[in-house]
Coordinates of C-alpha atoms and ligand atoms in Angstrom, one line a residue:
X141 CA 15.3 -17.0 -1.6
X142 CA 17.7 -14.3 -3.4
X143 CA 16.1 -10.7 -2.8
X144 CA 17.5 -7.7 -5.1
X145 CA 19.3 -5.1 -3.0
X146 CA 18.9 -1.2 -2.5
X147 CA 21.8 0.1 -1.1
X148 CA 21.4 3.5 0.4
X149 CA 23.8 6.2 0.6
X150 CA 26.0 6.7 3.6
X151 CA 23.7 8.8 6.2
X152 CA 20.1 8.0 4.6
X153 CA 20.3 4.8 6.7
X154 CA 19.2 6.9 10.0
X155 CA 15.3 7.7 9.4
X156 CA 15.5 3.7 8.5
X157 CA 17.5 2.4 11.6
X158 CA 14.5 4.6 13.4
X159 CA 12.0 2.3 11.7
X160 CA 10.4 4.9 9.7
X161 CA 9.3 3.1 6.6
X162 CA 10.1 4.8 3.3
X163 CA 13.1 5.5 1.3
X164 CA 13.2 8.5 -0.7
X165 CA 14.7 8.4 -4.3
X166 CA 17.5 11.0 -3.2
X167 CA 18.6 8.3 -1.0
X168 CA 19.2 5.8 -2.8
X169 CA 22.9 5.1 -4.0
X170 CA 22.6 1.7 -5.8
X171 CA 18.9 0.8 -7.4
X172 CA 17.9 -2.7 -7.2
X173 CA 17.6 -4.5 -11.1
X174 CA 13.9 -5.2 -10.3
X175 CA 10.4 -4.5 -11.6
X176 CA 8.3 -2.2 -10.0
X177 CA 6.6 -4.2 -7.3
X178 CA 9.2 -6.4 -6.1
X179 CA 9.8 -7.3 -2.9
X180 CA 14.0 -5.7 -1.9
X181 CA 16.6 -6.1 0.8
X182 CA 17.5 -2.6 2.1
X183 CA 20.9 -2.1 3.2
X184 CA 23.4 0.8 4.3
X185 CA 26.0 2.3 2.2
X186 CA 28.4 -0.5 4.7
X187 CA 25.9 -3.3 3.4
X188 CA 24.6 -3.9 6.2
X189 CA 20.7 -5.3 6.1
X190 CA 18.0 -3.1 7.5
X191 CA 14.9 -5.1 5.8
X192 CA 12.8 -5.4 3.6
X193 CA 10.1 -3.8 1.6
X194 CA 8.5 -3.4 -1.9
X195 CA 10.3 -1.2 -4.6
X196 CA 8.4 1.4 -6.6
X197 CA 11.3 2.4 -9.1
X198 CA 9.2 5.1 -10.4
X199 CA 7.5 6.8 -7.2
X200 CA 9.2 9.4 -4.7
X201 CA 9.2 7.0 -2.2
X202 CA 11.1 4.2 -3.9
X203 CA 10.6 1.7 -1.1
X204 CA 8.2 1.8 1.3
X205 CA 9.1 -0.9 4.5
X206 CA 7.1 -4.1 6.0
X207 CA 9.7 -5.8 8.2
X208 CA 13.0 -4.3 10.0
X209 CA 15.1 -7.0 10.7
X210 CA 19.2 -7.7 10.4
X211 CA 18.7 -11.4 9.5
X212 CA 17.9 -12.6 6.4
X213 CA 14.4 -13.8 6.3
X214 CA 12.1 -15.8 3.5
X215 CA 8.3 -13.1 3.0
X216 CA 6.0 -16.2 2.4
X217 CA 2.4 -16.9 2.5
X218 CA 2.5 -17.4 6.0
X219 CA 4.6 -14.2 6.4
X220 CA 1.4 -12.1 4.9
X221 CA -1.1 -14.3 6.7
X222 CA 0.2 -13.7 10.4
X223 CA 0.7 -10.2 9.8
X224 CA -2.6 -10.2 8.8
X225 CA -4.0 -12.4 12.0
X226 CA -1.7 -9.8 14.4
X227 CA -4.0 -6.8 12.5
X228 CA -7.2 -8.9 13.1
X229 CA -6.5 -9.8 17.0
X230 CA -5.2 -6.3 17.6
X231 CA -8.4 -5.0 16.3
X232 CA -10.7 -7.9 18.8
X233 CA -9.3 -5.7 21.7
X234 CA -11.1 -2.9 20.7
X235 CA -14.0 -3.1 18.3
X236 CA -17.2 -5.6 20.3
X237 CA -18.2 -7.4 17.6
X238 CA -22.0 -7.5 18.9
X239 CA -22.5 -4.0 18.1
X240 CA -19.7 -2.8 15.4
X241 CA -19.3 -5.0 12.4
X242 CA -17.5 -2.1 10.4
X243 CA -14.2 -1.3 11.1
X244 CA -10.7 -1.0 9.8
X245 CA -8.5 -4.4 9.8
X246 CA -5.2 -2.9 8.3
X247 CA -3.6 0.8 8.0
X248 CA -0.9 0.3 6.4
X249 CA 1.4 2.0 7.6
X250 CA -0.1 1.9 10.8
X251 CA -0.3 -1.8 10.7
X252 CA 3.1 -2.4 9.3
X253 CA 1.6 -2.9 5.9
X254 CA 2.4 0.0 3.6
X255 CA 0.8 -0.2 0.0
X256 CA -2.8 -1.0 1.5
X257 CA -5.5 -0.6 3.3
X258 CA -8.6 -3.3 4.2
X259 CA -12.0 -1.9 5.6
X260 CA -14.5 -4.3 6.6
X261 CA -17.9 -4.3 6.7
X262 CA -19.9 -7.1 8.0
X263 CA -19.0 -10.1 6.6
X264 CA -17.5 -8.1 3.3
X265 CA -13.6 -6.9 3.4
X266 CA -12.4 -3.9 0.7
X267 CA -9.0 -4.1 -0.4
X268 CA -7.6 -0.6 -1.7
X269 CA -4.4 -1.1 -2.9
X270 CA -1.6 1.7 -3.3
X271 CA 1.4 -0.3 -4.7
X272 CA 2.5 -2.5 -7.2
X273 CA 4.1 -4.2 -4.5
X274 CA 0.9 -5.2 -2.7
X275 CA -0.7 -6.3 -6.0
X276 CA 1.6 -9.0 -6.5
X277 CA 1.2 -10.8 -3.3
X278 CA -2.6 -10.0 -3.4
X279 CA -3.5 -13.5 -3.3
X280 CA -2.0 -14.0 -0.1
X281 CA -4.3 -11.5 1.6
X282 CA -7.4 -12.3 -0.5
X283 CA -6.5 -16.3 1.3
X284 CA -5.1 -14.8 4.8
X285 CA -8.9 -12.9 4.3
X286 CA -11.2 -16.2 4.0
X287 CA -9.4 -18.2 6.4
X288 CA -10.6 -15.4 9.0
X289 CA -14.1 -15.7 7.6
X290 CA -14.5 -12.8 4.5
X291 CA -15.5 -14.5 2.2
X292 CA -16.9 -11.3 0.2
X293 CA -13.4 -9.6 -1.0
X294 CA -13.8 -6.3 -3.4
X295 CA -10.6 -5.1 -4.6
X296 CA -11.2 -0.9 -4.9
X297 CA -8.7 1.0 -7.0
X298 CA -8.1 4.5 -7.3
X299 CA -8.0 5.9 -10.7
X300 CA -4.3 7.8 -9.6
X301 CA -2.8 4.4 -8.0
X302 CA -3.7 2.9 -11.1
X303 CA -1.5 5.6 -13.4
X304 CA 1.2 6.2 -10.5
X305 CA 1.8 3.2 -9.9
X306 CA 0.7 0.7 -12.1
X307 CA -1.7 -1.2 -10.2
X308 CA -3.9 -3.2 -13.2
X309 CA -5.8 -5.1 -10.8
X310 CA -9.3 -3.3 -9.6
X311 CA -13.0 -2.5 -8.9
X312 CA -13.7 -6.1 -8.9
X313 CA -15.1 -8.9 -6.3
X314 CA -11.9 -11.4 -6.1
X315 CA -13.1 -15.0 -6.9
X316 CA -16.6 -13.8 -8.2
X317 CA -17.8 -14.1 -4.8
X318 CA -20.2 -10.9 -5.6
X319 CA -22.7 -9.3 -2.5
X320 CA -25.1 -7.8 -4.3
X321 CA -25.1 -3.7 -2.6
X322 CA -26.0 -2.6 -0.3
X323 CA -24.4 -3.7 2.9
X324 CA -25.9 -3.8 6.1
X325 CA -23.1 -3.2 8.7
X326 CA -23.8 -1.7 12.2
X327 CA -21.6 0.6 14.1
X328 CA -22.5 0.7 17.8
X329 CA -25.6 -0.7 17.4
X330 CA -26.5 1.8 14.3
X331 CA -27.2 0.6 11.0
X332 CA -25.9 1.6 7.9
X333 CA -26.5 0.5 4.3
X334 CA -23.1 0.5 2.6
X335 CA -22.2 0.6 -0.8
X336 CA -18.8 -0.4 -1.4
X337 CA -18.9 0.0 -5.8
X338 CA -20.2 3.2 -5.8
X339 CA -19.8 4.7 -2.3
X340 CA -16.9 7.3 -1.3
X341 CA -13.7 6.2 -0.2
X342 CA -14.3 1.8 0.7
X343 CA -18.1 3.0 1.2
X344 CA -18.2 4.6 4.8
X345 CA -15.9 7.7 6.7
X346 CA -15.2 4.9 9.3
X347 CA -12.5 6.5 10.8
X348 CA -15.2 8.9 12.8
X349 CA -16.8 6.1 15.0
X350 CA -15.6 7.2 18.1
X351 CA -16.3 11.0 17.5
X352 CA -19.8 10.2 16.2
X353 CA -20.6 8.5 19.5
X354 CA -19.3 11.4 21.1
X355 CA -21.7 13.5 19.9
X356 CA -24.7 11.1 20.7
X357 CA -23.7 11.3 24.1
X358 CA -24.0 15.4 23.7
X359 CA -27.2 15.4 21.9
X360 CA -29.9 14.3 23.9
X361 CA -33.1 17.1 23.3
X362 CA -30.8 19.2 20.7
X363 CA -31.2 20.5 17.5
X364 CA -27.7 19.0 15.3
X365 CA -26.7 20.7 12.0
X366 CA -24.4 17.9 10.4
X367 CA -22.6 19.6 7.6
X368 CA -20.7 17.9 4.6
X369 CA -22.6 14.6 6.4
X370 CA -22.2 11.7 3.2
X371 CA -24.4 9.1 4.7
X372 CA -25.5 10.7 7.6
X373 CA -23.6 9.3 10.3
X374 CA -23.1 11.8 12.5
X375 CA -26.9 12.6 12.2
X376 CA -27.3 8.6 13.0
X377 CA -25.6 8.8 16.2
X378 CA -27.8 12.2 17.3
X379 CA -30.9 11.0 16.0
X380 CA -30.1 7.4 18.0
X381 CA -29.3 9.5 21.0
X382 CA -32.5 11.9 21.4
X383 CA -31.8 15.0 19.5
X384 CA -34.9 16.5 18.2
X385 CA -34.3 17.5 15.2
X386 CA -31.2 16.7 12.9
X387 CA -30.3 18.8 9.3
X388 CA -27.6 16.8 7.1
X389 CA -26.6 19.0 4.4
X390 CA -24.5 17.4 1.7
X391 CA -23.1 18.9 -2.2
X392 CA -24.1 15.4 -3.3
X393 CA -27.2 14.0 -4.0
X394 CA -26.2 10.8 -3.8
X395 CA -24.8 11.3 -0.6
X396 CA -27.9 12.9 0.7
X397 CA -29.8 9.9 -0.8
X398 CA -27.9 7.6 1.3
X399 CA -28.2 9.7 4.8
X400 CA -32.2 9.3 3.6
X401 CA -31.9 5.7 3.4
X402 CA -30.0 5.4 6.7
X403 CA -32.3 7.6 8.7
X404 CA -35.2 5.7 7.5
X405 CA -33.5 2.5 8.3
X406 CA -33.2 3.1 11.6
X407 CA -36.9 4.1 12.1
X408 CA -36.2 7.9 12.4
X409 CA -37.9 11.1 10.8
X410 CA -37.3 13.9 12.7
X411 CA -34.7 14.9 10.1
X412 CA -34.3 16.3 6.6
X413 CA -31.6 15.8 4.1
X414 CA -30.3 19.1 2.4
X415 CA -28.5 19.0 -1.0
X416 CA -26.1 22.1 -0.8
X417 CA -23.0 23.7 -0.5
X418 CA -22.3 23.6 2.9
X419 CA -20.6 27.2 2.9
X420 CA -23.9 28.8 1.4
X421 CA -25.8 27.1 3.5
X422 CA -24.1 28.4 6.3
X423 CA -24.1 31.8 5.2
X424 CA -27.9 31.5 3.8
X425 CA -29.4 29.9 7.3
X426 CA -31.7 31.5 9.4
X427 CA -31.9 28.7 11.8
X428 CA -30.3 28.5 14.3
X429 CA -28.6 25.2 16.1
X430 CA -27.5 23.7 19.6
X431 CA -24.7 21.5 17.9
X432 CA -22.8 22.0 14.4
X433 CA -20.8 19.5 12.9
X434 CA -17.7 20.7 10.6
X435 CA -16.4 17.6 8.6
X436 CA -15.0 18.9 5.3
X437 CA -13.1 16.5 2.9
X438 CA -9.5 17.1 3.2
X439 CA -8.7 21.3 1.7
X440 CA -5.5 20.1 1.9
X441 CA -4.2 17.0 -0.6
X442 CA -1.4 18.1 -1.1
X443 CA 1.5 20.4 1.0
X444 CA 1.3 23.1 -2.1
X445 CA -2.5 23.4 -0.9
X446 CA -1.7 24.3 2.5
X447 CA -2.2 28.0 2.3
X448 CA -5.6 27.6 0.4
X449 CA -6.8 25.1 3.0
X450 CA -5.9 27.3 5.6
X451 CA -8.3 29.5 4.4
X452 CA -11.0 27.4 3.6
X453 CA -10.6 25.9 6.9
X454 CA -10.8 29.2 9.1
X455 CA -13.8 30.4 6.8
X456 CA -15.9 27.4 7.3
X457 CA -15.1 27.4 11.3
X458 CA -15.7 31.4 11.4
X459 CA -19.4 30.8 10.1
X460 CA -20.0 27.8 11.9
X461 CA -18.8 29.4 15.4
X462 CA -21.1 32.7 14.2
X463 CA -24.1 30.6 13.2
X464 CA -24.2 28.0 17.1
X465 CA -26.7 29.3 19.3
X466 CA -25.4 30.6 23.0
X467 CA -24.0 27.6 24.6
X468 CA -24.0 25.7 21.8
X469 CA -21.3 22.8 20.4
X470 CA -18.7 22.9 17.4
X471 CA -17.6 19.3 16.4
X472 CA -14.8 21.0 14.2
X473 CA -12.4 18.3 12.0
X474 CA -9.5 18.3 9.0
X475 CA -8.6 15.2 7.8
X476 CA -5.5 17.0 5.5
X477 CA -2.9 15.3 6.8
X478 CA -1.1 18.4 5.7
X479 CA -2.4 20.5 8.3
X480 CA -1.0 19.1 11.8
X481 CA -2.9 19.6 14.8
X482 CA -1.0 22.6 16.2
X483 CA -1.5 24.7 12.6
X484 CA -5.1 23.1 12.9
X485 CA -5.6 24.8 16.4
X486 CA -4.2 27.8 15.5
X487 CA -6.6 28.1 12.3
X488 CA -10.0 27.5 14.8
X489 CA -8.1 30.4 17.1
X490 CA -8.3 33.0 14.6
X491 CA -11.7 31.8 12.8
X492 CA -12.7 31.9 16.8
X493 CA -11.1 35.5 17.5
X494 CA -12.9 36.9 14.5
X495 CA -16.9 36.3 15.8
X496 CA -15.5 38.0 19.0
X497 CA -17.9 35.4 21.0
X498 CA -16.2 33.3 24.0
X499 CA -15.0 30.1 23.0
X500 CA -13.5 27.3 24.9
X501 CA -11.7 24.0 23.8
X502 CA -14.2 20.7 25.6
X503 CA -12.2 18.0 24.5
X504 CA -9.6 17.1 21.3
X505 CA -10.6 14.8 18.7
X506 CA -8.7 12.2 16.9
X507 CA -8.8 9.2 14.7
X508 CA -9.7 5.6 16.1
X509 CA -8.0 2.4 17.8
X510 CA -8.5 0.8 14.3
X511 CA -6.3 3.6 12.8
X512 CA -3.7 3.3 14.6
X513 CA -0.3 5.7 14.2
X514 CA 2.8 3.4 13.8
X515 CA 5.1 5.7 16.3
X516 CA 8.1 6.0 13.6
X517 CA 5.7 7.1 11.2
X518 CA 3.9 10.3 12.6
X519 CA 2.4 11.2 9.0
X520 CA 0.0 8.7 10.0
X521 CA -1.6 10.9 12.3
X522 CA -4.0 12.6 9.6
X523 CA -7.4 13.2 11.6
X524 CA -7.7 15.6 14.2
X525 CA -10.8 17.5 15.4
X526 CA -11.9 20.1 18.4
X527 CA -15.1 20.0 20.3
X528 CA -15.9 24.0 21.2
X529 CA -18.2 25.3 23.3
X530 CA -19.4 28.8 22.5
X531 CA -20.6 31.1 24.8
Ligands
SAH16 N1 -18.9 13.3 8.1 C1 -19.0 12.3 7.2 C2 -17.9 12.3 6.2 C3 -17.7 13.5 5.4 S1 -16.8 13.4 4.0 C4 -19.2 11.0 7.9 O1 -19.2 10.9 9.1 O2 -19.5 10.0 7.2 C5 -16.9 14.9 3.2 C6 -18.3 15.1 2.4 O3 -18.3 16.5 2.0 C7 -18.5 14.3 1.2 O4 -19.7 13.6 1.3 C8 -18.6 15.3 0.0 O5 -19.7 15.0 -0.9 C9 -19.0 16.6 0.8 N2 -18.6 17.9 0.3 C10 -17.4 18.2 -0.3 N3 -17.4 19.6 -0.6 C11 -18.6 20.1 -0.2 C12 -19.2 21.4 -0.1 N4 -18.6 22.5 -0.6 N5 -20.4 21.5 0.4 C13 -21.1 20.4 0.9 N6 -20.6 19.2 0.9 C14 -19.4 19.0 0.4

């Protein structure tokens, strides 16, 4: 099989020959005569091969890396399909399936699979493409999927990917295999109705399982404010866990709807769903609570936001460190992968200094096993988060 070459310009092979996956446009000296999408040799100014990965003619990043090798290789079905199976074993490690059924099975970059990610729930798998690339060999993972037992495959599509980079395909259950929503999945041992069609990002913030159970373990006999909460699971996990009383507060309605659902589905009712800003409430609440949660969409989408994140950021952890009763708990997060975790730290610091009340760092919070950072690619490390104490 003949693969069209990009040939980079003498010094932009080093970031590669370190296995960090993308090539920037300003790199490249000799562009591949390819449509967008298709899969390219990448070699050094000396031709020599570094690998190969899926060309995006009109994006920043004009190739974005699966597979560093020197040798010439043939990316077939069964290329897609054991990188696929690797993702799906890796992930048997660490998720028990008797009490998790939702989790991530690829991370793209994280996974060695740039250009998409796959979340499953239950027996269902979402497919969000972000390439062309990934579009074209789609039918390989829709098959590598079944053979490991989804047979319920929706295909979500961002509006953006769509205009960026041309991906056609979209909002659509592959083969007409349609579940009808919502979902049932369970994350330790906590149910959840999903919607995957309608729902925010594949249906369900999975990547805080491990700091929602966290917080269960902290909440026994405590009154939990769970701010910017979509379905409710933080509240899930306190409620499952003995708090006494759980607020979700929520700008949507929909959102708040859903955290209704999911309390109710687990036989709880010692909790009420608030549709509000979550900065008015703040401001506006006279009660007070043992533990706050802090989970804001990301401020930060892009690095030009940066210094207007910062803000938001630092106002939203001032009035939640104000509002915690004496020895209460912060659960404070950003999921910018703008802000790193030092600037992140030094943002709860000054929100901190300003309520002038002792505060101490408990433990450091990040993303889960099923998000895992591909070493050479440290923008994959997007989700950090603090548990405070406060005097
Ligand atoms: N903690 C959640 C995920 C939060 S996602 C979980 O574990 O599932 C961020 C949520 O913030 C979204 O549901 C969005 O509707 C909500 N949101 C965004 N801006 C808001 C605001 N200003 N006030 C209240 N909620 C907001």
């Amino acid at each position: 099989m003949n693969y069209e070459k990009i040939i980079l310009k003498s010094g932009r092979e080093r970031s590669l020959i370190n296995r960090h996956p993308w090539v920037f446009s300003g790199g490249v000296k000799q562009m591949p005569k390819a449509p967008n999408g298709s899969i390219v040799e990448v070699r050094t100014n000396t031709d020599e091969l570094l690998g190969y990965g899926f060309f995006a003619p009109n994006s920043q990043i004009m190739c974005r890396l699966f597979e560093f090798t020197n040798q010439p290789m043939v990316i077939d079905e069964q290329y897609w399909k054991n990188k696929i199976t690797r993702a799906f074993n890796y992930r048997k490690q660490f998720i028990n399936a008797e009490t998790t059924n939702i989790y991530r099975l690829i991370h793209a970059e994280g996974d060695f699979f740039p250009g998409i990610i796959i979340d499953i729930y239950n027996n269902a798998a979402v497919c969000q493409i972000l390439v062309k690339g990934v579009e074209l060999i789609s039918q390989y993972v829709f098959e590598a999927l079944q053979s490991l037992g989804f047979n319920h495959i929706y295909l979500k599509t961002k509006q953006s990917t769509q205009l960026l980079e041309q991906v056609t395909d979209g909002n659509r259950w592959v083969n007409d295999a349609v579940l009808t929503m919502p979902i049932v999945g369970k994350e330790y041992g906590v149910k959840f109705n999903i919607d995957v069609e309608t729902g925010q990002k594949t249906g369900f913030f999975i990547d805080q399982r491990e700091n929602r159970r966290t917080l269960g373990e902290l909440s026994k006999g405590k009154t939990v404010l769970n701010t910017f909460s979509y379905s409710g699971g933080f509240s899930l996990f306190a409620l499952q866990n003995g708090a006494t009383w759980v607020d979700s507060v929520d700008s949507s309605k929909e959102a708040i709807e859903l955290a209704n659902q999911n309390v109710a589905l687990n036989g709880y009712s010692n909790h009420e769903g608030i549709a509000a800003d979550c900065f008015d409430y703040l401001k506006q609440c006279e009660k007070q609570y043992d533990i706050i949660v802090l989970d804001p969409p990301a401020f930060a989408k892009h690095s030009r936001a940066v210094a207007n994140a910062t803000r938001g950021y630092q106002s939203l952890n001032k009035l939640g460190i104000e509002k915690v009763k004496p020895n209460g708990l912060i659960f404070t997060f950003s999921c910018s992968q703008h802000i790193d975790k030092d600037l992140f730290r030094k943002i709860v610091f000054s929100a901190a200094a300003e309520t002038k009340r002792n505060v101490r760092i408990v433990r450091q919070l990040s993303q889960p096993d099923d998000h895992p950072i591909n070493i050479y690619h440290p923008e994959g490390e997007y989700l950090k988060g603090l548990l405070l104490h406060v005097e």
